Tab-separated table of N, CA, C and O in Angstrom:
chain	number	residue	atom	x	y	z
A	302	MET	N	4.335	-12.164	23.311
A	302	MET	CA	4.846	-11.160	22.387
A	302	MET	C	3.655	-10.445	21.746
A	302	MET	O	2.771	-11.069	21.197
A	303	SER	N	3.653	-9.139	21.826
A	303	SER	CA	2.542	-8.356	21.280
A	303	SER	C	2.656	-8.251	19.762
A	303	SER	O	3.697	-8.546	19.172
A	304	GLU	N	1.563	-7.793	19.131
A	304	GLU	CA	1.554	-7.615	17.678
A	304	GLU	C	2.620	-6.610	17.251
A	304	GLU	O	3.274	-6.775	16.232
A	305	ALA	N	2.805	-5.554	18.042
A	305	ALA	CA	3.832	-4.547	17.732
A	305	ALA	C	5.224	-5.161	17.762
A	305	ALA	O	6.067	-4.842	16.925
A	306	ASP	N	5.466	-6.058	18.738
A	306	ASP	CA	6.775	-6.711	18.815
A	306	ASP	C	7.024	-7.584	17.598
A	306	ASP	O	8.133	-7.640	17.078
A	307	VAL	N	5.982	-8.283	17.134
A	307	VAL	CA	6.121	-9.140	15.963
A	307	VAL	C	6.455	-8.297	14.742
A	307	VAL	O	7.340	-8.629	13.962
A	308	VAL	N	5.749	-7.171	14.579
A	308	VAL	CA	6.016	-6.288	13.444
A	308	VAL	C	7.440	-5.760	13.507
A	308	VAL	O	8.161	-5.752	12.516
A	309	GLU	N	7.865	-5.329	14.680
A	309	GLU	CA	9.174	-4.697	14.808
A	309	GLU	C	10.334	-5.675	14.714
A	309	GLU	O	11.477	-5.251	14.604
A	310	THR	N	10.070	-6.965	14.742
A	310	THR	CA	11.140	-7.945	14.558
A	310	THR	C	11.034	-8.620	13.197
A	310	THR	O	11.785	-9.539	12.903
A	311	SER	N	10.116	-8.161	12.349
A	311	SER	CA	9.924	-8.783	11.042
A	311	SER	C	11.099	-8.473	10.117
A	311	SER	O	11.850	-7.514	10.313
A	312	LEU	N	11.225	-9.308	9.101
A	312	LEU	CA	12.281	-9.117	8.114
A	312	LEU	C	12.131	-7.773	7.403
A	312	LEU	O	13.116	-7.068	7.180
A	313	ALA	N	10.899	-7.394	7.065
A	313	ALA	CA	10.664	-6.116	6.378
A	313	ALA	C	11.125	-4.951	7.246
A	313	ALA	O	11.711	-3.984	6.758
A	314	TRP	N	10.859	-5.031	8.545
A	314	TRP	CA	11.252	-3.969	9.477
A	314	TRP	C	12.778	-3.851	9.517
A	314	TRP	O	13.329	-2.755	9.424
A	315	ARG	N	13.457	-4.979	9.628
A	315	ARG	CA	14.929	-4.954	9.678
A	315	ARG	C	15.523	-4.509	8.346
A	315	ARG	O	16.489	-3.751	8.312
A	316	ASN	N	14.958	-4.985	7.233
A	316	ASN	CA	15.470	-4.593	5.916
A	316	ASN	C	15.324	-3.100	5.667
A	316	ASN	O	16.189	-2.477	5.052
A	317	ARG	N	14.233	-2.508	6.147
A	317	ARG	CA	14.041	-1.071	5.975
A	317	ARG	C	15.137	-0.309	6.705
A	317	ARG	O	15.639	0.697	6.210
A	318	ARG	N	15.519	-0.759	7.882
A	318	ARG	CA	16.601	-0.093	8.627
A	318	ARG	C	17.926	-0.173	7.856
A	318	ARG	O	18.690	0.782	7.822
A	319	ILE	N	18.167	-1.284	7.205
A	319	ILE	CA	19.388	-1.439	6.390
A	319	ILE	C	19.330	-0.501	5.188
A	319	ILE	O	20.298	0.188	4.871
A	320	ARG	N	18.174	-0.456	4.499
A	320	ARG	CA	18.025	0.464	3.358
A	320	ARG	C	18.189	1.913	3.791
A	320	ARG	O	18.802	2.714	3.092
A	321	ALA	N	17.641	2.241	4.963
A	321	ALA	CA	17.741	3.618	5.467
A	321	ALA	C	19.193	4.006	5.699
A	321	ALA	O	19.578	5.151	5.450
A	322	ALA	N	19.995	3.074	6.143
A	322	ALA	CA	21.411	3.359	6.376
A	322	ALA	C	22.184	3.440	5.071
A	322	ALA	O	23.109	4.241	4.934
A	323	ASN	N	21.811	2.633	4.083
A	323	ASN	CA	22.571	2.563	2.840
A	323	ASN	C	22.177	3.610	1.804
A	323	ASN	O	22.994	3.978	0.970
A	324	LEU	N	20.914	4.097	1.817
A	324	LEU	CA	20.508	5.025	0.753
A	324	LEU	C	21.110	6.415	0.883
A	324	LEU	O	21.564	6.927	-0.133
A	325	PRO	N	21.149	7.134	1.872
A	325	PRO	CA	20.437	7.132	3.145
A	325	PRO	C	19.075	7.798	3.003
A	325	PRO	O	18.846	8.592	2.098
A	326	TYR	N	18.194	7.502	3.947
A	326	TYR	CA	16.892	8.161	4.008
A	326	TYR	C	17.091	9.587	4.516
A	326	TYR	O	17.999	9.855	5.291
A	327	PRO	N	16.233	10.528	4.120
A	327	PRO	CA	16.281	11.873	4.714
A	327	PRO	C	16.008	11.803	6.223
A	327	PRO	O	15.390	10.851	6.712
A	328	ASP	N	16.444	12.826	6.937
A	328	ASP	CA	16.249	12.864	8.388
A	328	ASP	C	14.780	12.699	8.751
A	328	ASP	O	13.907	13.336	8.161
A	329	GLY	N	14.520	11.839	9.719
A	329	GLY	CA	13.180	11.639	10.248
A	329	GLY	C	12.302	10.687	9.467
A	329	GLY	O	11.235	10.298	9.942
A	330	VAL	N	12.717	10.283	8.274
A	330	VAL	CA	11.872	9.434	7.432
A	330	VAL	C	11.767	8.019	8.002
A	330	VAL	O	10.683	7.434	8.006
A	331	LEU	N	12.861	7.461	8.497
A	331	LEU	CA	12.800	6.119	9.068
A	331	LEU	C	11.815	6.071	10.235
A	331	LEU	O	10.970	5.170	10.308
A	332	ASP	N	11.886	7.055	11.121
A	332	ASP	CA	10.949	7.105	12.249
A	332	ASP	C	9.508	7.249	11.762
A	332	ASP	O	8.597	6.635	12.315
A	333	ALA	N	9.305	8.038	10.710
A	333	ALA	CA	7.956	8.217	10.159
A	333	ALA	C	7.432	6.907	9.567
A	333	ALA	O	6.262	6.559	9.763
A	334	CYS	N	8.291	6.166	8.868
A	334	CYS	CA	7.883	4.880	8.294
A	334	CYS	C	7.529	3.886	9.395
A	334	CYS	O	6.534	3.157	9.294
A	335	GLU	N	8.333	3.860	10.444
A	335	GLU	CA	8.058	2.935	11.541
A	335	GLU	C	6.773	3.308	12.272
A	335	GLU	O	5.986	2.437	12.648
A	336	ALA	N	6.527	4.596	12.440
A	336	ALA	CA	5.286	5.037	13.072
A	336	ALA	C	4.086	4.676	12.187
A	336	ALA	O	3.045	4.237	12.687
A	337	PHE	N	4.237	4.844	10.879
A	337	PHE	CA	3.172	4.471	9.948
A	337	PHE	C	2.848	2.986	10.089
A	337	PHE	O	1.683	2.598	10.148
A	338	ASP	N	3.878	2.142	10.138
A	338	ASP	CA	3.657	0.702	10.276
A	338	ASP	C	2.947	0.363	11.582
A	338	ASP	O	2.103	-0.539	11.622
A	339	ARG	N	3.286	1.068	12.649
A	339	ARG	CA	2.602	0.818	13.925
A	339	ARG	C	1.128	1.212	13.840
A	339	ARG	O	0.264	0.536	14.394
A	340	ASP	N	0.841	2.307	13.129
A	340	ASP	CA	-0.537	2.784	12.991
A	340	ASP	C	-1.345	1.957	11.990
A	340	ASP	O	-2.573	1.920	12.061
A	341	HIS	N	-0.658	1.338	11.029
A	341	HIS	CA	-1.303	0.557	9.966
A	341	HIS	C	-0.632	-0.814	9.887
A	341	HIS	O	0.206	-1.052	9.017
A	342	PRO	N	-0.970	-1.747	10.786
A	342	PRO	CA	-0.266	-3.031	10.839
A	342	PRO	C	-0.371	-3.873	9.565
A	342	PRO	O	0.463	-4.742	9.347
A	343	ALA	N	-1.351	-3.630	8.728
A	343	ALA	CA	-1.492	-4.404	7.488
A	343	ALA	C	-0.637	-3.838	6.358
A	343	ALA	O	-0.618	-4.396	5.262
A	344	TRP	N	0.083	-2.745	6.598
A	344	TRP	CA	0.872	-2.079	5.566
A	344	TRP	C	2.331	-1.972	6.004
A	344	TRP	O	2.635	-1.954	7.187
A	345	SER	N	3.217	-1.885	5.026
A	345	SER	CA	4.637	-1.661	5.300
A	345	SER	C	5.110	-0.485	4.445
A	345	SER	O	5.027	-0.532	3.214
A	346	ALA	N	5.579	0.569	5.097
A	346	ALA	CA	5.975	1.795	4.393
A	346	ALA	C	7.490	1.872	4.231
A	346	ALA	O	8.243	1.303	5.016
A	347	SER	N	7.909	2.587	3.211
A	347	SER	CA	9.334	2.846	3.006
A	347	SER	C	9.482	4.157	2.235
A	347	SER	O	8.519	4.695	1.704
A	348	TRP	N	10.693	4.647	2.205
A	348	TRP	CA	11.004	5.867	1.467
A	348	TRP	C	11.359	5.478	0.045
A	348	TRP	O	12.060	4.491	-0.191
A	349	MET	N	10.890	6.249	-0.910
A	349	MET	CA	11.166	5.987	-2.306
A	349	MET	C	11.813	7.227	-2.905
A	349	MET	O	11.186	8.285	-2.949
A	350	PRO	N	13.071	7.122	-3.327
A	350	PRO	CA	13.710	8.279	-3.940
A	350	PRO	C	13.023	8.654	-5.251
A	350	PRO	O	12.253	7.871	-5.809
A	351	GLU	N	13.304	9.834	-5.722
A	351	GLU	CA	12.720	10.310	-6.975
A	351	GLU	C	13.005	9.319	-8.099
A	351	GLU	O	14.085	8.751	-8.189
A	352	ASN	N	12.017	9.121	-8.962
A	352	ASN	CA	12.200	8.274	-10.136
A	352	ASN	C	12.116	9.172	-11.362
A	352	ASN	O	11.120	9.857	-11.566
A	353	THR	N	13.156	9.160	-12.179
A	353	THR	CA	13.182	9.997	-13.378
A	353	THR	C	13.093	9.161	-14.653
A	353	THR	O	13.272	9.683	-15.742
A	354	GLY	N	12.808	7.858	-14.514
A	354	GLY	CA	12.683	6.989	-15.685
A	354	GLY	C	11.523	7.420	-16.576
A	354	GLY	O	10.425	7.693	-16.092
A	355	LYS	N	11.775	7.471	-17.866
A	355	LYS	CA	10.759	7.934	-18.815
A	355	LYS	C	9.500	7.082	-18.695
A	355	LYS	O	9.523	5.869	-18.785
A	356	GLY	N	8.373	7.764	-18.473
A	356	GLY	CA	7.095	7.108	-18.320
A	356	GLY	C	6.779	6.697	-16.883
A	356	GLY	O	5.659	6.328	-16.580
A	357	TRP	N	7.756	6.754	-16.004
A	357	TRP	CA	7.572	6.345	-14.603
A	357	TRP	C	7.952	7.463	-13.646
A	357	TRP	O	8.197	7.216	-12.471
A	358	GLU	N	8.013	8.685	-14.130
A	358	GLU	CA	8.435	9.801	-13.311
A	358	GLU	C	7.524	9.964	-12.096
A	358	GLU	O	6.308	9.834	-12.199
A	359	ARG	N	8.146	10.228	-10.972
A	359	ARG	CA	7.421	10.566	-9.746
A	359	ARG	C	8.403	11.232	-8.807
A	359	ARG	O	9.607	11.000	-8.871
A	360	PRO	N	7.885	12.077	-7.926
A	360	PRO	CA	8.766	12.724	-6.946
A	360	PRO	C	9.175	11.719	-5.869
A	360	PRO	O	8.615	10.630	-5.761
A	361	ALA	N	10.137	12.117	-5.074
A	361	ALA	CA	10.482	11.302	-3.911
A	361	ALA	C	9.294	11.318	-2.962
A	361	ALA	O	8.518	12.278	-2.925
A	362	GLY	N	9.128	10.251	-2.216
A	362	GLY	CA	8.013	10.202	-1.281
A	362	GLY	C	7.931	8.868	-0.574
A	362	GLY	O	8.895	8.100	-0.550
A	363	PHE	N	6.781	8.598	-0.014
A	363	PHE	CA	6.558	7.386	0.761
A	363	PHE	C	5.760	6.380	-0.056
A	363	PHE	O	4.782	6.738	-0.695
A	364	GLY	N	6.180	5.138	-0.021
A	364	GLY	CA	5.438	4.054	-0.639
A	364	GLY	C	5.031	3.067	0.439
A	364	GLY	O	5.775	2.866	1.409
A	365	ALA	N	3.882	2.456	0.296
A	365	ALA	CA	3.436	1.453	1.263
A	365	ALA	C	2.784	0.301	0.518
A	365	ALA	O	2.065	0.504	-0.460
A	366	ARG	N	3.071	-0.903	0.999
A	366	ARG	CA	2.541	-2.127	0.402
A	366	ARG	C	1.681	-2.840	1.430
A	366	ARG	O	2.045	-2.956	2.597
A	367	ARG	N	0.543	-3.341	0.997
A	367	ARG	CA	-0.325	-4.130	1.871
A	367	ARG	C	0.326	-5.493	2.059
A	367	ARG	O	0.670	-6.163	1.084
A	368	THR	N	0.518	-5.920	3.301
A	368	THR	CA	1.299	-7.126	3.577
A	368	THR	C	0.496	-8.274	4.175
A	368	THR	O	1.070	-9.309	4.481
A	369	ASP	N	-0.802	-8.121	4.333
A	369	ASP	CA	-1.584	-9.165	4.993
A	369	ASP	C	-2.274	-10.119	4.026
A	369	ASP	O	-3.095	-10.926	4.425
A	370	GLY	N	-1.940	-10.032	2.760
A	370	GLY	CA	-2.517	-10.944	1.777
A	370	GLY	C	-3.734	-10.407	1.054
A	370	GLY	O	-4.239	-11.062	0.148
A	371	ALA	N	-4.229	-9.237	1.425
A	371	ALA	CA	-5.382	-8.650	0.728
A	371	ALA	C	-4.982	-8.352	-0.718
A	371	ALA	O	-3.875	-7.901	-0.993
A	372	ARG	N	-5.883	-8.627	-1.636
A	372	ARG	CA	-5.640	-8.387	-3.052
A	372	ARG	C	-6.766	-7.516	-3.600
A	372	ARG	O	-7.910	-7.622	-3.165
A	373	LEU	N	-6.429	-6.693	-4.568
A	373	LEU	CA	-7.417	-5.809	-5.169
A	373	LEU	C	-6.985	-5.493	-6.589
A	373	LEU	O	-5.784	-5.357	-6.866
A	374	ARG	N	-7.935	-5.358	-7.470
A	374	ARG	CA	-7.633	-5.008	-8.866
A	374	ARG	C	-7.443	-3.498	-8.984
A	374	ARG	O	-8.226	-2.739	-8.452
A	375	GLY	N	-6.415	-3.092	-9.708
A	375	GLY	CA	-6.226	-1.691	-10.031
A	375	GLY	C	-5.720	-0.800	-8.913
A	375	GLY	O	-5.693	0.403	-9.072
A	376	CYS	N	-5.326	-1.358	-7.786
A	376	CYS	CA	-4.833	-0.528	-6.676
A	376	CYS	C	-3.318	-0.615	-6.600
A	376	CYS	O	-2.751	-1.238	-5.705
A	377	ASP	N	-2.685	-0.010	-7.553
A	377	ASP	CA	-1.236	-0.021	-7.592
A	377	ASP	C	-0.775	1.310	-8.164
A	377	ASP	O	-0.903	1.561	-9.357
A	378	ASP	N	-0.259	2.176	-7.293
A	378	ASP	CA	0.176	3.502	-7.732
A	378	ASP	C	1.481	3.471	-8.525
A	378	ASP	O	1.905	4.497	-9.040
A	379	PHE	N	2.122	2.312	-8.642
A	379	PHE	CA	3.401	2.235	-9.336
A	379	PHE	C	3.304	1.575	-10.705
A	379	PHE	O	4.279	1.496	-11.416
A	380	ARG	N	2.135	1.078	-11.078
A	380	ARG	CA	1.944	0.461	-12.393
A	380	ARG	C	0.833	1.202	-13.100
A	380	ARG	O	-0.331	0.842	-13.003
A	381	ARG	N	1.179	2.221	-13.818
A	381	ARG	CA	0.178	3.023	-14.519
A	381	ARG	C	-0.424	2.235	-15.678
A	381	ARG	O	0.261	1.489	-16.363
A	382	GLY	N	-1.707	2.431	-15.874
A	382	GLY	CA	-2.361	1.826	-17.026
A	382	GLY	C	-2.463	0.320	-16.948
A	382	GLY	O	-2.549	-0.338	-17.977
A	383	LEU	N	-2.471	-0.232	-15.760
A	383	LEU	CA	-2.559	-1.677	-15.596
A	383	LEU	C	-3.912	-2.151	-16.112
A	383	LEU	O	-4.946	-1.764	-15.598
A	384	GLU	N	-3.911	-2.957	-17.138
A	384	GLU	CA	-5.147	-3.343	-17.806
A	384	GLU	C	-5.484	-4.820	-17.644
A	384	GLU	O	-6.490	-5.279	-18.158
A	385	ASP	N	-4.670	-5.602	-16.965
A	385	ASP	CA	-4.878	-7.043	-16.970
A	385	ASP	C	-5.910	-7.534	-15.957
A	385	ASP	O	-6.247	-8.700	-15.935
A	386	ASN	N	-6.417	-6.657	-15.091
A	386	ASN	CA	-7.476	-6.987	-14.143
A	386	ASN	C	-7.088	-8.104	-13.169
A	386	ASN	O	-7.934	-8.864	-12.714
A	387	VAL	N	-5.804	-8.235	-12.890
A	387	VAL	CA	-5.315	-9.248	-11.963
A	387	VAL	C	-5.282	-8.666	-10.554
A	387	VAL	O	-4.725	-7.589	-10.350
A	388	PRO	N	-5.860	-9.365	-9.573
A	388	PRO	CA	-5.775	-8.858	-8.197
A	388	PRO	C	-4.329	-8.917	-7.697
A	388	PRO	O	-3.650	-9.931	-7.868
A	389	ARG	N	-3.866	-7.831	-7.128
A	389	ARG	CA	-2.506	-7.745	-6.603
A	389	ARG	C	-2.530	-7.096	-5.229
A	389	ARG	O	-3.492	-6.435	-4.870
A	390	ALA	N	-1.432	-7.259	-4.498
A	390	ALA	CA	-1.294	-6.553	-3.230
A	390	ALA	C	-1.268	-5.057	-3.526
A	390	ALA	O	-0.505	-4.608	-4.384
A	391	PRO	N	-2.105	-4.279	-2.872
A	391	PRO	CA	-2.134	-2.836	-3.138
A	391	PRO	C	-0.807	-2.151	-2.770
A	391	PRO	O	-0.204	-2.454	-1.739
A	392	TRP	N	-0.378	-1.248	-3.619
A	392	TRP	CA	0.766	-0.372	-3.388
A	392	TRP	C	0.269	1.061	-3.430
A	392	TRP	O	-0.367	1.460	-4.407
A	393	ALA	N	0.556	1.809	-2.395
A	393	ALA	CA	0.131	3.209	-2.325
A	393	ALA	C	1.360	4.116	-2.326
A	393	ALA	O	2.415	3.736	-1.831
A	394	PHE	N	1.201	5.319	-2.855
A	394	PHE	CA	2.286	6.293	-2.870
A	394	PHE	C	1.759	7.640	-2.421
A	394	PHE	O	0.643	8.022	-2.754
A	395	GLY	N	2.588	8.353	-1.675
A	395	GLY	CA	2.280	9.720	-1.297
A	395	GLY	C	3.558	10.529	-1.193
A	395	GLY	O	4.549	10.060	-0.636
A	396	ALA	N	3.558	11.723	-1.744
A	396	ALA	CA	4.751	12.571	-1.674
A	396	ALA	C	5.062	12.953	-0.228
A	396	ALA	O	6.212	13.167	0.127
A	397	THR	N	4.011	13.025	0.593
A	397	THR	CA	4.177	13.286	2.022
A	397	THR	C	3.489	12.160	2.788
A	397	THR	O	2.702	11.393	2.216
A	398	LEU	N	3.763	12.083	4.079
A	398	LEU	CA	3.116	11.061	4.898
A	398	LEU	C	1.599	11.283	4.950
A	398	LEU	O	0.826	10.320	4.936
A	399	ALA	N	1.162	12.533	4.967
A	399	ALA	CA	-0.271	12.831	4.950
A	399	ALA	C	-0.906	12.336	3.643
A	399	ALA	O	-2.010	11.768	3.655
A	400	ASP	N	-0.209	12.533	2.516
A	400	ASP	CA	-0.709	12.025	1.232
A	400	ASP	C	-0.814	10.507	1.254
A	400	ASP	O	-1.777	9.930	0.759
A	401	LEU	N	0.194	9.855	1.820
A	401	LEU	CA	0.174	8.398	1.908
A	401	LEU	C	-0.984	7.927	2.777
A	401	LEU	O	-1.688	6.982	2.414
A	402	ASN	N	-1.206	8.578	3.900
A	402	ASN	CA	-2.322	8.202	4.768
A	402	ASN	C	-3.659	8.325	4.038
A	402	ASN	O	-4.530	7.461	4.178
A	403	ARG	N	-3.837	9.387	3.257
A	403	ARG	CA	-5.074	9.557	2.486
A	403	ARG	C	-5.227	8.442	1.450
A	403	ARG	O	-6.307	7.885	1.277
A	404	ARG	N	-4.148	8.134	0.770
A	404	ARG	CA	-4.199	7.099	-0.279
A	404	ARG	C	-4.489	5.726	0.328
A	404	ARG	O	-5.279	4.956	-0.216
A	405	VAL	N	-3.862	5.418	1.449
A	405	VAL	CA	-4.113	4.140	2.121
A	405	VAL	C	-5.570	4.065	2.574
A	405	VAL	O	-6.220	3.025	2.438
A	406	ALA	N	-6.112	5.165	3.071
A	406	ALA	CA	-7.522	5.178	3.475
A	406	ALA	C	-8.436	4.902	2.273
A	406	ALA	O	-9.431	4.182	2.395
A	407	GLU	N	-8.096	5.450	1.108
A	407	GLU	CA	-8.872	5.179	-0.104
A	407	GLU	C	-8.820	3.690	-0.455
A	407	GLU	O	-9.844	3.082	-0.771
A	408	PHE	N	-7.636	3.100	-0.390
A	408	PHE	CA	-7.488	1.675	-0.694
A	408	PHE	C	-8.226	0.818	0.333
A	408	PHE	O	-8.847	-0.178	-0.017
A	409	GLU	N	-8.151	1.202	1.599
A	409	GLU	CA	-8.846	0.451	2.647
A	409	GLU	C	-10.348	0.451	2.390
A	409	GLU	O	-11.021	-0.566	2.574
A	410	ALA	N	-10.888	1.588	1.958
A	410	ALA	CA	-12.316	1.667	1.654
A	410	ALA	C	-12.667	0.759	0.475
A	410	ALA	O	-13.700	0.074	0.493
A	411	LEU	N	-11.810	0.724	-0.548
A	411	LEU	CA	-12.056	-0.154	-1.689
A	411	LEU	C	-11.972	-1.625	-1.289
A	411	LEU	O	-12.788	-2.443	-1.733
A	412	ILE	N	-11.011	-1.966	-0.457
A	412	ILE	CA	-10.866	-3.345	0.010
A	412	ILE	C	-12.093	-3.751	0.823
A	412	ILE	O	-12.651	-4.843	0.628
A	413	ALA	N	-12.550	-2.881	1.708
A	413	ALA	CA	-13.732	-3.179	2.521
A	413	ALA	C	-14.968	-3.344	1.636
A	413	ALA	O	-15.780	-4.249	1.864
A	414	ALA	N	-15.111	-2.501	0.638
A	414	ALA	CA	-16.267	-2.602	-0.259
A	414	ALA	C	-16.231	-3.910	-1.041
A	414	ALA	O	-17.267	-4.569	-1.210
A	415	GLU	N	-15.045	-4.300	-1.517
A	415	GLU	CA	-14.946	-5.557	-2.265
A	415	GLU	C	-15.205	-6.757	-1.353
A	415	GLU	O	-15.882	-7.711	-1.744
A	416	GLU	N	-14.693	-6.719	-0.127
A	416	GLU	CA	-14.954	-7.807	0.820
A	416	GLU	C	-16.447	-7.897	1.128
A	416	GLU	O	-17.008	-8.992	1.213
A	417	ASP	N	-17.104	-6.759	1.279
A	417	ASP	CA	-18.543	-6.747	1.537
A	417	ASP	C	-19.308	-7.326	0.346
A	417	ASP	O	-20.227	-8.129	0.515
A	418	LEU	N	-18.926	-6.928	-0.846
A	418	LEU	CA	-19.573	-7.452	-2.044
A	418	LEU	C	-19.387	-8.964	-2.135
A	418	LEU	O	-20.338	-9.705	-2.407
A	419	ASN	N	-18.177	-9.443	-1.902
A	419	ASN	CA	-17.920	-10.887	-1.946
A	419	ASN	C	-18.745	-11.621	-0.891
A	419	ASN	O	-19.284	-12.696	-1.157
A	420	ARG	N	-18.844	-11.044	0.286
A	420	ARG	CA	-19.610	-11.666	1.361
A	420	ARG	C	-21.096	-11.734	0.996
A	420	ARG	O	-21.758	-12.723	1.252
A	421	ARG	N	-21.605	-10.675	0.351
A	421	ARG	CA	-23.018	-10.658	-0.021
A	421	ARG	C	-23.317	-11.575	-1.201
A	421	ARG	O	-24.383	-12.162	-1.273
A	422	LEU	N	-22.392	-11.714	-2.145
A	422	LEU	CA	-22.641	-12.517	-3.336
A	422	LEU	C	-22.356	-14.003	-3.132
A	422	LEU	O	-23.006	-14.842	-3.761
A	423	THR	N	-21.415	-14.325	-2.301
A	423	THR	CA	-21.026	-15.722	-2.138
A	423	THR	C	-22.193	-16.623	-1.733
A	423	THR	O	-22.383	-17.675	-2.331
A	424	PRO	N	-23.044	-16.266	-0.766
A	424	PRO	CA	-24.159	-17.147	-0.437
A	424	PRO	C	-25.120	-17.367	-1.623
A	424	PRO	O	-25.662	-18.433	-1.772
A	425	ARG	N	-25.295	-16.365	-2.461
A	425	ARG	CA	-26.192	-16.504	-3.604
A	425	ARG	C	-25.603	-17.435	-4.655
A	425	ARG	O	-26.317	-18.184	-5.296
A	426	VAL	N	-24.303	-17.375	-4.851
A	426	VAL	CA	-23.664	-18.204	-5.875
A	426	VAL	C	-23.626	-19.665	-5.438
A	426	VAL	O	-23.927	-20.564	-6.191
A	427	TYR	N	-23.232	-19.909	-4.194
A	427	TYR	CA	-23.050	-21.279	-3.726
A	427	TYR	C	-24.254	-21.804	-2.932
A	427	TYR	O	-24.242	-22.941	-2.489
A	428	GLY	N	-25.269	-20.998	-2.726
A	428	GLY	CA	-26.463	-21.444	-2.045
A	428	GLY	C	-26.306	-21.658	-0.552
A	428	GLY	O	-27.041	-22.434	0.041
A	429	TRP	N	-25.364	-21.008	0.091
A	429	TRP	CA	-25.173	-21.155	1.536
A	429	TRP	C	-26.172	-20.334	2.306
A	429	TRP	O	-26.588	-19.316	2.049
């Protein structure tokens, strides 16, 4: 079974199809989310309807969550003003798929930089 087959049979993949049928998603959005997941196996994308809640306003668009266990401080487009400095799974948002791709690329660069920093500092701290 290939990596693509594993992704396409995952619970998140099946749940997104159920949400797409029940919300419903705009035309073509489900296919775009599935294509995004194939292109970015560490992320899971979905459609997010407009939020009009006071203080949490945002347009409708695409949201994606990092699903491979990577954690990063401050990389959450859905929690404004997060001050607790707790590493969390990154959440990215883009009003369009192109916006989401740009935001995910920014998060990927931050994750890579933090992993590089940890790799460089760990031998000095523990003497390896």
